[in-house]
Amino acid sequence: MSEIKQLTKKILDFRDARDWKQFHNPKDVALSLVLEATEVMEHFQWKNNKEIDEYLKTAKGDVAEELADVFYWVLLMSSDLKIDIKLALEEKLKKNEIKYPVEKAKGRHTKYNRL
Amino acid sequence: MSEIKQLTKKILDFRDARDWKQFHNPKDVALSLVLEATEVMEHFQWKNNKEIDEYLKTAKGDVAEELADVFYWVLLMSSDLKIDIKLALEEKLKKNEIKYPVEKAKGRHTKYNRL
Amino acid sequence: MSEIKQLTKKILDFRDARDWKQFHNPKDVALSLVLEATEVMEHFQWKNNKEIDEYLKTAKGDVAEELADVFYWVLLMSSDLKIDIKLALEEKLKKNEIKYPVEKAKGRHTKYNRL
Amino acid sequence: MSEIKQLTKKILDFRDARDWKQFHNPKDVALSLVLEATEVMEHFQWKNNKEIDEYLKTAKGDVAEELADVFYWVLLMSSDLKIDIKLALEEKLKKNEIKYPVEKAKGRHTKYNRL
């Protein structure tokens, strides 16, 4: 079984053991995705780049845990909506290859802003 | 190479070809994570569960694309901060196994709210 | 002094007494705006409309407090960026009057979705 | 009529003319609050403080418009949930006066982080 399928299976086994699928409608799952993403972001608030580097020396584990929560909801939503997230990412990268051709986008902040 | 490492490599190759690493500080990357998560959420706004089911019949590809964007930033941030995201997710699941023991959490909305 | 100016003055007095202006760059203030808005939203997660009505009977004060936090950052950012927020809102309403003409938008969910 | 009541009345008149109250349940309104707050934040992404100052010279009107959207939803939600938002803000400031006493909080980043 592929790595992403294995991780997804662990998430679904965790959920099924608790009978929580009944609560997981797509809208509330999307709210979780947003709420966990903001918890990642909160770690970096009120800090400049140098302070963030310093902060990560001791807090990387906490950030990793919040980022894992985002990943959790990405995989759970993918499973519930029957989205092949690996394929979806590969297709998005292909689209972006066309949208941001190397010769135009290289080192360009302006172009980059619209990614 | 594992599946997640492969996907991460594709993301980094895409970025390196454009020389975009210089723009990717952790704070702005976290903003991308939030912004893409809200784009997933926006698909479900002003719709009840039934309307969402109907909507997904034609719009699943669009939702998949936004969710792929969230996954993109999860993998990119993991790589930049040297977080093993697979391990982080497995450890988070183990923590949650203890936090939400099956015998207490099964089918319980109240307990669930605090996940 | 107008009501909004009075409230803004109270916020600035609170900040100045603590010498906190030095931390308030626009980006981090915008992060606060988002973080507080998500705290409002979190109150309504995993609840349907009926459960929300029930919830608000006892939790309205908590929601009010989070919404006040969003209002706090709206007024603080307006002050810092020298935005006349009352005027900005009135102008936005005028724009929306044109964007959503009554005869086309009345009771229309479709049109509404794009507000 | 007070300034905030006047602005709220304008919002409600706009909504009533379009018969849009039927779509405004608290959860979806909270989503609007978050989505508009992220649109404010997006203006500041991928920019440092100096670039933000420069950016605001020409884009202040755009930021004002997004911030007005957040204010719009704050007032609309306050009205729908019968929250006196002026009072709620004044009470929150009083709470914060106690939570962050001047002698301890003055110029302190650490304390500030937990605001």
Tab-separated table of C-alpha atoms in Angstrom, chain A residues 19-109:
chain	number	residue	atom	x	y	z
A	19	ASP	CA	-17.633	6.482	15.276
A	20	TRP	CA	-16.924	10.094	14.324
A	21	LYS	CA	-17.671	9.936	10.593
A	22	GLN	CA	-21.232	11.081	11.369
A	23	PHE	CA	-19.880	14.529	12.372
A	24	HIS	CA	-17.623	14.969	9.323
A	25	ASN	CA	-19.578	16.917	6.724
A	26	PRO	CA	-17.360	18.696	4.136
A	27	LYS	CA	-18.095	22.201	5.444
A	28	ASP	CA	-17.056	21.515	9.038
A	29	VAL	CA	-14.044	19.536	7.842
A	30	ALA	CA	-13.018	22.573	5.767
A	31	LEU	CA	-13.366	24.704	8.906
A	32	SER	CA	-10.928	22.351	10.660
A	33	LEU	CA	-8.525	22.747	7.782
A	34	VAL	CA	-8.647	26.537	8.184
A	35	LEU	CA	-8.497	26.475	11.983
A	36	GLU	CA	-5.453	24.196	12.023
A	37	ALA	CA	-3.721	26.249	9.325
A	38	THR	CA	-4.215	29.393	11.435
A	39	GLU	CA	-2.657	27.568	14.403
A	40	VAL	CA	0.466	26.998	12.316
A	41	MET	CA	0.468	30.672	11.329
A	42	GLU	CA	0.018	31.857	14.896
A	43	HIS	CA	3.459	30.460	15.775
A	44	PHE	CA	5.074	33.034	13.488
A	45	GLN	CA	3.060	36.102	14.487
A	46	TRP	CA	4.852	39.114	16.042
A	47	LYS	CA	8.220	37.709	14.979
A	48	ASN	CA	10.628	38.760	12.253
A	49	ASN	CA	12.646	36.209	10.248
A	50	LYS	CA	15.512	36.221	12.720
A	51	GLU	CA	13.202	35.743	15.691
A	52	ILE	CA	11.477	32.908	13.832
A	53	ASP	CA	14.807	31.113	13.285
A	54	GLU	CA	15.552	31.462	16.989
A	55	TYR	CA	12.031	30.349	17.952
A	56	LEU	CA	12.205	27.220	15.798
A	57	LYS	CA	15.267	25.996	17.699
A	58	THR	CA	13.010	25.087	20.607
A	59	ALA	CA	9.482	25.143	19.143
A	60	LYS	CA	9.891	23.083	15.962
A	61	GLY	CA	8.077	20.142	17.530
A	62	ASP	CA	5.035	22.314	18.291
A	63	VAL	CA	4.937	23.663	14.738
A	64	ALA	CA	5.305	20.107	13.399
A	65	GLU	CA	2.311	19.027	15.460
A	66	GLU	CA	0.103	21.813	14.075
A	67	LEU	CA	1.277	21.126	10.533
A	68	ALA	CA	0.465	17.429	11.076
A	69	ASP	CA	-3.075	18.515	12.022
A	70	VAL	CA	-3.422	20.319	8.680
A	71	PHE	CA	-2.104	17.217	6.896
A	72	TYR	CA	-4.602	15.092	8.845
A	73	TRP	CA	-7.543	17.120	7.510
A	74	VAL	CA	-6.122	17.212	3.966
A	75	LEU	CA	-6.016	13.402	3.924
A	76	LEU	CA	-9.390	12.975	5.648
A	77	MET	CA	-11.134	15.375	3.273
A	78	SER	CA	-9.449	13.724	0.283
A	79	SER	CA	-10.735	10.357	1.449
A	80	ASP	CA	-14.288	11.590	2.152
A	81	LEU	CA	-14.610	13.396	-1.183
A	82	LYS	CA	-12.840	10.571	-3.072
A	83	ILE	CA	-10.072	12.878	-4.242
A	84	ASP	CA	-6.759	11.287	-5.243
A	85	ILE	CA	-4.650	13.958	-3.545
A	86	LYS	CA	-1.353	12.736	-4.983
A	87	LEU	CA	-2.746	12.958	-8.509
A	88	ALA	CA	-4.392	16.312	-7.736
A	89	LEU	CA	-1.053	17.730	-6.601
A	90	GLU	CA	0.793	16.390	-9.635
A	91	GLU	CA	-1.825	17.899	-11.933
A	92	LYS	CA	-1.646	21.238	-10.122
A	93	LEU	CA	2.132	21.273	-10.552
A	94	LYS	CA	1.693	20.655	-14.275
A	95	LYS	CA	-0.767	23.548	-14.494
A	96	ASN	CA	1.663	25.786	-12.615
A	97	GLU	CA	4.478	24.766	-14.978
A	98	ILE	CA	2.422	26.346	-17.774
A	99	LYS	CA	1.157	29.293	-15.705
A	100	TYR	CA	4.649	30.241	-14.549
A	101	PRO	CA	7.071	29.409	-17.368
A	102	VAL	CA	10.662	29.329	-16.085
A	103	GLU	CA	11.916	31.949	-18.527
A	104	LYS	CA	9.333	34.486	-17.331
A	105	ALA	CA	8.964	33.574	-13.645
A	106	LYS	CA	12.596	33.002	-12.654
A	107	GLY	CA	13.405	35.102	-9.589
A	108	ARG	CA	10.449	37.348	-10.280
A	109	HIS	CA	8.634	38.554	-7.245
